[in-house]
Amino acid sequence: MAKKSDKKNKKEQKEINETKEEKEIKEIFVLTQTIQTNGELKFHNVSYELLNAAQDLASKFSEKQKVSAVVASNEDFGSIKNSLYENGADKIYHIKNEKMTDYMEIAKGIEELCKLKNPEIFLFPATNIGRSIAPLIASALNTGLTADCTKLEITTFKDEKKLASTRPTFGGQLMATILCKNKPQMATVRPSVLQKRTDIYKNDGEFEEFIPNFENYESRVKILAREINKNKFSSELENASIIVAGGKGLKNEENFNKLRKFAKLTGAAYAGSRGAVDAGFIDKDHQIGQTGKTVAPKVYIAFGISGAIHHLTGINNAQKIIAINTDENAPIIENSDIAIIDDASKVLDELLEELEKED
């Protein structure tokens, strides 16, 4: 009888332990990145987009998933902290250490936090810093990473909820959906492909400061020099409210110089299609589309861009599209809010003339 009783007790204890594990609150991590804009500290818009997406993913699980914003910085962001709660964070982890001065140390700090908290999913912005540190963390945690995603979903695979990350492949010709075997399931996501919340999620939440241990740490990378990208239009393209973009229809470099002038006069960022980049009219940094940047401006003005599917994917979230093209059957015309059937370089000259009259 004692043996049966022992077996029963062990079985009951096992069921209790399993119930505890099931009720354990799991987490979805989101790396939230600070930026300086005109001397003002802000969170990059993609941080808010990822928090919102993380809440959507969390709602697809049967058990509770907590969305946690991870801020790896020695900056004081107290004045803008609540914006993370408002856009989807249940909790904020602030990773700080005076030795955390470059991307290698940031990756080390985040790695430590991950080993302590074991998140289910970790989302990174596909910005310079996100693309630099995400592979380092994935390697250290022996997990996979899907880069430059344009779509995130939860799917069921072998009776388990998995992150399904979709990204362009084969030069943007195909879209691939990838599952990650190990945890955390990791992905970097392009800015402006996901939506920012329009409502306020909450006004406050949990906060935890985490100080990683760098006592025996030696970086394998030495920073020899730093150079700041002074090209305002390029660095702010993903956050721009107005974008003026040129395609092969602008014909030559002279017209692209006029496009830059038009952007400056209107306070817009300037960009180009893949065709314009391939023709050497504009730098790759300014390319919009599946193999370039994805943007979500209030107004997007396309001069001489035909609008192939690769380009349209990059402007899918633009609020208003104005297209200028000689071909009335061009895809961009069909997908625009306002269409002008005319020579793009001629229209650009006329706009510049009007703006210069105002000056």
Short mmCIF file of C-alpha atoms in Angstrom, two decimals:
data_model
loop_
_atom_site.label_atom_id
_atom_site.label_comp_id
_atom_site.label_asym_id
_atom_site.label_seq_id
_atom_site.Cartn_x
_atom_site.Cartn_y
_atom_site.Cartn_z
CA MET A 1 0.00 0.00 0.00
CA ALA A 2 2.89 2.34 0.80
CA LYS A 3 4.33 1.83 -2.66
CA LYS A 4 1.00 2.69 -4.32
CA SER A 5 0.70 5.76 -2.09
CA ASP A 6 4.23 6.89 -3.02
CA LYS A 7 3.44 6.47 -6.71
CA LYS A 8 0.23 8.46 -6.28
CA ASN A 9 2.06 11.26 -4.46
CA LYS A 10 4.76 11.41 -7.13
CA LYS A 11 2.11 11.53 -9.85
CA GLU A 12 0.25 14.33 -8.07
CA GLN A 13 3.49 16.27 -7.57
CA LYS A 14 4.34 15.85 -11.25
CA GLU A 15 0.91 17.20 -12.24
CA ILE A 16 1.38 20.18 -9.90
CA ASN A 17 4.80 20.93 -11.42
CA GLU A 18 3.41 20.69 -14.94
CA THR A 19 0.53 23.01 -14.01
CA LYS A 20 3.02 25.52 -12.59
CA GLU A 21 5.06 25.41 -15.79
CA GLU A 22 1.94 25.91 -17.89
CA LYS A 23 0.91 28.92 -15.79
CA GLU A 24 4.39 30.41 -15.92
CA ILE A 25 4.20 33.69 -17.79
CA LYS A 26 6.38 33.55 -20.88
CA GLU A 27 7.81 36.58 -22.64
CA ILE A 28 8.21 38.07 -26.09
CA PHE A 29 11.22 40.40 -26.16
CA VAL A 30 11.43 43.46 -28.40
CA LEU A 31 14.65 45.42 -28.79
CA THR A 32 13.67 49.09 -28.62
CA GLN A 33 16.21 51.53 -30.05
CA THR A 34 16.72 55.16 -29.04
CA ILE A 35 17.71 57.83 -31.59
CA GLN A 36 18.58 61.52 -31.42
CA THR A 37 16.44 63.80 -33.62
CA ASN A 38 17.33 67.49 -33.56
CA GLY A 39 18.95 67.02 -30.17
CA GLU A 40 15.86 65.26 -28.75
CA LEU A 41 15.98 61.67 -27.49
CA LYS A 42 13.29 59.46 -29.02
CA PHE A 43 12.55 55.82 -29.67
CA HIS A 44 12.82 54.81 -33.32
CA ASN A 45 9.33 54.36 -34.80
CA VAL A 46 10.12 50.73 -35.58
CA SER A 47 10.29 50.10 -31.80
CA TYR A 48 6.62 50.96 -31.50
CA GLU A 49 5.73 48.95 -34.60
CA LEU A 50 7.42 45.86 -33.15
CA LEU A 51 5.74 46.24 -29.74
CA ASN A 52 2.36 46.41 -31.43
CA ALA A 53 3.21 43.34 -33.54
CA ALA A 54 4.41 41.50 -30.42
CA GLN A 55 1.05 42.07 -28.74
CA ASP A 56 -0.71 40.64 -31.81
CA LEU A 57 1.57 37.58 -31.67
CA ALA A 58 1.03 37.21 -27.90
CA SER A 59 -2.73 37.08 -28.41
CA LYS A 60 -2.37 33.96 -30.59
CA PHE A 61 -1.03 31.83 -27.70
CA SER A 62 -3.40 30.00 -25.35
CA GLU A 63 -1.18 30.84 -22.35
CA LYS A 64 -0.28 34.37 -21.29
CA GLN A 65 2.64 35.96 -23.14
CA LYS A 66 4.14 39.11 -21.67
CA VAL A 67 5.56 41.66 -24.14
CA SER A 68 8.79 43.11 -22.80
CA ALA A 69 10.70 46.05 -24.27
CA VAL A 70 14.49 45.68 -23.99
CA VAL A 71 16.43 48.95 -23.84
CA ALA A 72 20.20 48.40 -23.95
CA SER A 73 21.61 51.86 -23.30
CA ASN A 74 23.29 53.97 -20.64
CA GLU A 75 21.09 56.93 -21.60
CA ASP A 76 18.42 58.29 -19.26
CA PHE A 77 15.19 57.67 -21.18
CA GLY A 78 12.83 58.28 -18.25
CA SER A 79 11.03 61.15 -20.00
CA ILE A 80 9.99 58.91 -22.92
CA LYS A 81 9.66 55.61 -21.05
CA ASN A 82 5.85 55.70 -20.99
CA SER A 83 5.71 55.75 -24.79
CA LEU A 84 6.81 52.09 -24.71
CA TYR A 85 3.89 51.15 -22.43
CA GLU A 86 1.51 53.16 -24.60
CA ASN A 87 2.57 51.22 -27.69
CA GLY A 88 2.42 47.69 -26.31
CA ALA A 89 5.03 47.00 -23.60
CA ASP A 90 3.89 45.18 -20.46
CA LYS A 91 7.38 45.44 -19.01
CA ILE A 92 10.66 47.27 -19.69
CA TYR A 93 14.11 45.80 -19.12
CA HIS A 94 16.79 48.49 -18.95
CA ILE A 95 20.20 46.93 -19.59
CA LYS A 96 22.96 49.29 -18.50
CA ASN A 97 26.66 49.11 -17.69
CA GLU A 98 29.36 51.75 -18.07
CA LYS A 99 31.48 49.22 -20.02
CA MET A 100 28.69 48.81 -22.59
CA THR A 101 30.04 51.21 -25.23
CA ASP A 102 29.63 49.47 -28.61
CA TYR A 103 27.53 46.83 -30.36
CA MET A 104 29.64 43.91 -29.10
CA GLU A 105 29.03 44.87 -25.46
CA ILE A 106 25.34 45.55 -26.16
CA ALA A 107 25.02 42.04 -27.63
CA LYS A 108 26.78 40.56 -24.58
CA GLY A 109 24.41 42.36 -22.19
CA ILE A 110 21.31 41.20 -24.08
CA GLU A 111 22.67 37.65 -24.28
CA GLU A 112 22.98 37.57 -20.48
CA LEU A 113 19.41 38.79 -20.02
CA CYS A 114 18.12 36.15 -22.46
CA LYS A 115 19.88 33.34 -20.60
CA LEU A 116 18.28 34.53 -17.37
CA LYS A 117 14.72 35.11 -18.67
CA ASN A 118 14.43 32.58 -21.57
CA PRO A 119 12.07 34.52 -23.87
CA GLU A 120 9.93 32.60 -26.37
CA ILE A 121 10.41 35.14 -29.17
CA PHE A 122 12.83 38.02 -29.68
CA LEU A 123 12.13 40.71 -32.30
CA PHE A 124 14.80 43.16 -33.50
CA PRO A 125 14.53 46.21 -35.75
CA ALA A 126 16.31 45.77 -39.09
CA THR A 127 18.30 48.95 -38.44
CA ASN A 128 22.09 49.16 -38.45
CA ILE A 129 22.30 48.33 -34.74
CA GLY A 130 19.64 45.61 -34.93
CA ARG A 131 21.29 43.93 -37.90
CA SER A 132 24.68 44.09 -36.15
CA ILE A 133 23.74 42.56 -32.80
CA ALA A 134 20.94 40.10 -33.65
CA PRO A 135 23.29 37.55 -35.37
CA LEU A 136 25.72 37.74 -32.44
CA ILE A 137 22.96 36.97 -29.94
CA ALA A 138 21.49 34.19 -32.10
CA SER A 139 24.91 32.55 -32.35
CA ALA A 140 25.57 32.85 -28.60
CA LEU A 141 22.14 31.33 -27.78
CA ASN A 142 22.42 28.59 -30.43
CA THR A 143 19.21 29.60 -32.13
CA GLY A 144 18.09 30.72 -35.58
CA LEU A 145 17.45 34.19 -36.98
CA THR A 146 15.26 35.27 -39.89
CA ALA A 147 16.51 38.59 -41.25
CA ASP A 148 14.74 41.52 -42.92
CA CYS A 149 11.20 40.26 -42.37
CA THR A 150 8.15 41.97 -43.80
CA LYS A 151 5.48 39.86 -42.04
CA LEU A 152 5.13 38.01 -38.71
CA GLU A 153 2.52 35.40 -37.78
CA ILE A 154 1.98 32.56 -35.32
CA THR A 155 1.40 29.12 -36.82
CA THR A 156 0.96 25.64 -35.35
CA PHE A 157 3.70 23.18 -36.28
CA LYS A 158 3.77 19.68 -34.75
CA ASP A 159 1.28 20.76 -32.05
CA GLU A 160 3.47 23.69 -31.05
CA LYS A 161 2.94 27.42 -31.58
CA LYS A 162 5.76 28.80 -33.72
CA LEU A 163 6.78 32.20 -35.06
CA ALA A 164 6.38 32.26 -38.85
CA SER A 165 8.64 35.00 -40.27
CA THR A 166 8.23 36.02 -43.91
CA ARG A 167 10.99 37.72 -45.90
CA PRO A 168 11.85 38.39 -49.57
CA THR A 169 14.31 36.02 -51.21
CA PHE A 170 15.92 35.42 -54.65
CA GLY A 171 16.39 39.16 -55.14
CA GLY A 172 12.82 39.91 -54.11
CA GLN A 173 11.31 37.51 -56.66
CA LEU A 174 9.84 35.21 -53.99
CA MET A 175 8.64 35.47 -50.39
CA ALA A 176 9.84 32.78 -47.96
CA THR A 177 8.19 31.93 -44.62
CA ILE A 178 10.66 30.51 -42.11
CA LEU A 179 10.24 28.73 -38.76
CA CYS A 180 12.91 28.64 -36.07
CA LYS A 181 13.72 25.31 -34.35
CA ASN A 182 15.15 26.64 -31.08
CA LYS A 183 14.20 29.38 -28.63
CA PRO A 184 14.17 32.28 -28.55
CA GLN A 185 12.70 32.39 -32.04
CA MET A 186 14.38 35.45 -33.52
CA ALA A 187 13.68 37.84 -36.38
CA THR A 188 14.74 41.27 -37.57
CA VAL A 189 11.93 43.35 -39.06
CA ARG A 190 12.16 46.22 -41.51
CA PRO A 191 10.97 49.64 -40.34
CA SER A 192 7.59 50.82 -41.66
CA VAL A 193 6.25 47.41 -42.78
CA LEU A 194 4.19 46.96 -39.60
CA GLN A 195 1.61 49.32 -38.14
CA LYS A 196 2.11 51.54 -35.07
CA ARG A 197 -0.72 51.58 -32.52
CA THR A 198 -3.33 54.31 -32.89
CA ASP A 199 -4.72 53.69 -29.39
CA ILE A 200 -2.94 53.75 -26.02
CA TYR A 201 -2.22 50.23 -24.76
CA LYS A 202 -1.46 51.26 -21.14
CA ASN A 203 0.00 54.22 -19.25
CA ASP A 204 2.41 52.31 -17.02
CA GLY A 205 3.85 48.86 -16.44
CA GLU A 206 6.64 46.80 -14.90
CA PHE A 207 10.24 48.02 -14.96
CA GLU A 208 13.44 46.13 -14.20
CA GLU A 209 17.03 47.34 -14.34
CA PHE A 210 19.56 44.73 -15.41
CA ILE A 211 23.32 45.20 -15.02
CA PRO A 212 25.28 42.58 -17.00
CA ASN A 213 28.57 41.24 -15.71
CA PHE A 214 31.59 42.37 -17.76
CA GLU A 215 34.19 41.38 -15.15
CA ASN A 216 35.98 38.77 -17.27
CA TYR A 217 34.77 39.97 -20.65
CA GLU A 218 37.20 40.90 -23.43
CA SER A 219 35.88 42.17 -26.74
CA ARG A 220 37.29 40.48 -29.84
CA VAL A 221 36.62 43.63 -31.86
CA LYS A 222 38.47 46.92 -31.51
CA ILE A 223 36.81 50.11 -32.79
CA LEU A 224 39.50 52.05 -34.64
CA ALA A 225 37.38 55.03 -35.67
CA ARG A 226 33.79 56.25 -35.78
CA GLU A 227 32.17 58.21 -38.60
CA ILE A 228 28.71 59.73 -38.35
CA ASN A 229 26.46 59.59 -41.39
CA LYS A 230 25.83 63.28 -42.03
CA ASN A 231 23.39 62.66 -44.85
CA LYS A 232 20.20 63.81 -43.16
CA PHE A 233 17.85 62.60 -45.89
CA SER A 234 19.31 59.08 -45.95
CA SER A 235 19.40 58.59 -42.18
CA GLU A 236 15.84 59.89 -41.70
CA LEU A 237 14.25 58.23 -44.73
CA GLU A 238 12.39 55.58 -42.72
CA ASN A 239 10.88 58.23 -40.40
CA ALA A 240 10.12 60.84 -43.07
CA SER A 241 6.63 62.33 -43.39
CA ILE A 242 7.18 63.33 -47.02
CA ILE A 243 9.30 61.44 -49.55
CA VAL A 244 10.03 62.45 -53.13
CA ALA A 245 11.40 59.61 -55.24
CA GLY A 246 12.74 59.30 -58.75
CA GLY A 247 12.89 56.45 -61.23
CA LYS A 248 14.43 55.84 -64.64
CA GLY A 249 11.79 58.20 -66.03
CA LEU A 250 13.85 61.13 -64.70
CA LYS A 251 16.42 60.07 -67.35
CA ASN A 252 19.67 61.57 -66.05
CA GLU A 253 21.79 62.67 -63.09
CA GLU A 254 20.96 66.35 -63.66
CA ASN A 255 17.29 65.68 -63.00
CA PHE A 256 18.18 63.76 -59.84
CA ASN A 257 20.09 66.82 -58.64
CA LYS A 258 16.88 68.77 -59.23
CA LEU A 259 15.01 66.12 -57.21
CA ARG A 260 17.42 66.69 -54.30
CA LYS A 261 16.81 70.43 -54.56
CA PHE A 262 13.04 69.86 -54.60
CA ALA A 263 13.36 67.68 -51.48
CA LYS A 264 15.34 70.37 -49.68
CA LEU A 265 12.84 73.11 -50.57
CA THR A 266 9.86 71.03 -49.40
CA GLY A 267 11.51 69.54 -46.30
CA ALA A 268 11.17 66.04 -47.72
CA ALA A 269 13.50 63.07 -47.87
CA TYR A 270 14.54 61.97 -51.34
CA ALA A 271 14.76 58.43 -52.64
CA GLY A 272 14.85 56.34 -55.79
CA SER A 273 13.75 53.09 -57.39
CA ARG A 274 16.00 50.11 -58.01
CA GLY A 275 16.20 51.12 -61.67
CA ALA A 276 17.53 54.55 -60.70
CA VAL A 277 20.11 52.95 -58.40
CA ASP A 278 21.21 50.49 -61.11
CA ALA A 279 21.56 53.42 -63.54
CA GLY A 280 23.84 55.20 -61.05
CA PHE A 281 21.53 58.18 -60.55
CA ILE A 282 21.17 57.69 -56.78
CA ASP A 283 22.95 55.78 -53.99
CA LYS A 284 21.77 52.37 -52.77
CA ASP A 285 21.13 53.93 -49.32
CA HIS A 286 18.20 55.80 -50.86
CA GLN A 287 16.62 52.81 -52.63
CA ILE A 288 13.01 51.97 -51.81
CA GLY A 289 11.50 48.53 -52.36
CA GLN A 290 11.84 44.91 -51.34
CA THR A 291 15.63 45.01 -51.74
CA GLY A 292 15.89 48.54 -50.33
CA LYS A 293 14.07 50.44 -47.60
CA THR A 294 10.43 50.10 -46.65
CA VAL A 295 8.76 53.40 -45.80
CA ALA A 296 5.45 54.74 -44.49
CA PRO A 297 5.31 58.48 -45.18
CA LYS A 298 2.19 60.63 -45.10
CA VAL A 299 2.92 61.66 -48.70
CA TYR A 300 4.96 59.78 -51.31
CA ILE A 301 5.62 61.53 -54.64
CA ALA A 302 6.97 59.28 -57.40
CA PHE A 303 8.64 60.96 -60.39
CA GLY A 304 9.05 58.62 -63.36
CA ILE A 305 8.72 55.36 -61.41
CA SER A 306 6.85 52.54 -63.16
CA GLY A 307 6.02 50.79 -59.87
CA ALA A 308 7.00 47.15 -60.21
CA ILE A 309 5.81 44.87 -57.40
CA HIS A 310 9.22 45.17 -55.68
CA HIS A 311 8.81 48.93 -55.41
CA LEU A 312 5.13 48.88 -54.44
CA THR A 313 5.95 46.54 -51.53
CA GLY A 314 8.28 49.21 -50.17
CA ILE A 315 5.57 51.91 -50.16
CA ASN A 316 2.61 49.74 -49.18
CA ASN A 317 2.01 51.73 -45.97
CA ALA A 318 2.26 55.21 -47.50
CA GLN A 319 -0.87 57.21 -46.63
CA LYS A 320 -1.05 59.07 -49.95
CA ILE A 321 0.77 58.29 -53.21
CA ILE A 322 1.17 60.88 -55.96
CA ALA A 323 2.51 59.41 -59.21
CA ILE A 324 3.87 61.29 -62.23
CA ASN A 325 4.45 59.13 -65.31
CA THR A 326 3.96 59.23 -69.08
CA ASP A 327 2.55 55.67 -69.06
CA GLU A 328 -1.06 55.69 -67.89
CA ASN A 329 -0.94 51.89 -67.56
CA ALA A 330 2.08 51.86 -65.22
CA PRO A 331 1.39 49.90 -62.00
CA ILE A 332 2.20 52.96 -59.86
CA ILE A 333 -0.58 54.90 -61.60
CA GLU A 334 -3.09 52.19 -60.74
CA ASN A 335 -1.92 52.19 -57.12
CA SER A 336 -1.78 55.97 -56.64
CA ASP A 337 -4.23 58.36 -55.00
CA ILE A 338 -3.37 61.15 -57.45
CA ALA A 339 -1.99 60.46 -60.94
CA ILE A 340 -0.41 62.97 -63.33
CA ILE A 341 0.09 61.60 -66.86
CA ASP A 342 3.01 63.71 -68.05
CA ASP A 343 6.79 63.80 -68.38
CA ALA A 344 8.21 63.59 -64.82
CA SER A 345 11.23 65.83 -65.52
CA LYS A 346 8.98 68.51 -67.01
CA VAL A 347 6.65 68.46 -64.00
CA LEU A 348 9.65 68.61 -61.65
CA ASP A 349 10.97 71.71 -63.48
CA GLU A 350 7.58 73.41 -63.15
CA LEU A 351 7.35 72.63 -59.44
CA LEU A 352 10.84 73.98 -58.81
CA GLU A 353 10.01 77.14 -60.72
CA GLU A 354 6.95 77.72 -58.52
CA LEU A 355 8.86 77.07 -55.30
CA GLU A 356 11.69 79.40 -56.29
CA LYS A 357 9.14 82.15 -57.04
CA GLU A 358 7.88 81.85 -53.46
CA ASP A 359 11.44 82.34 -52.14
#
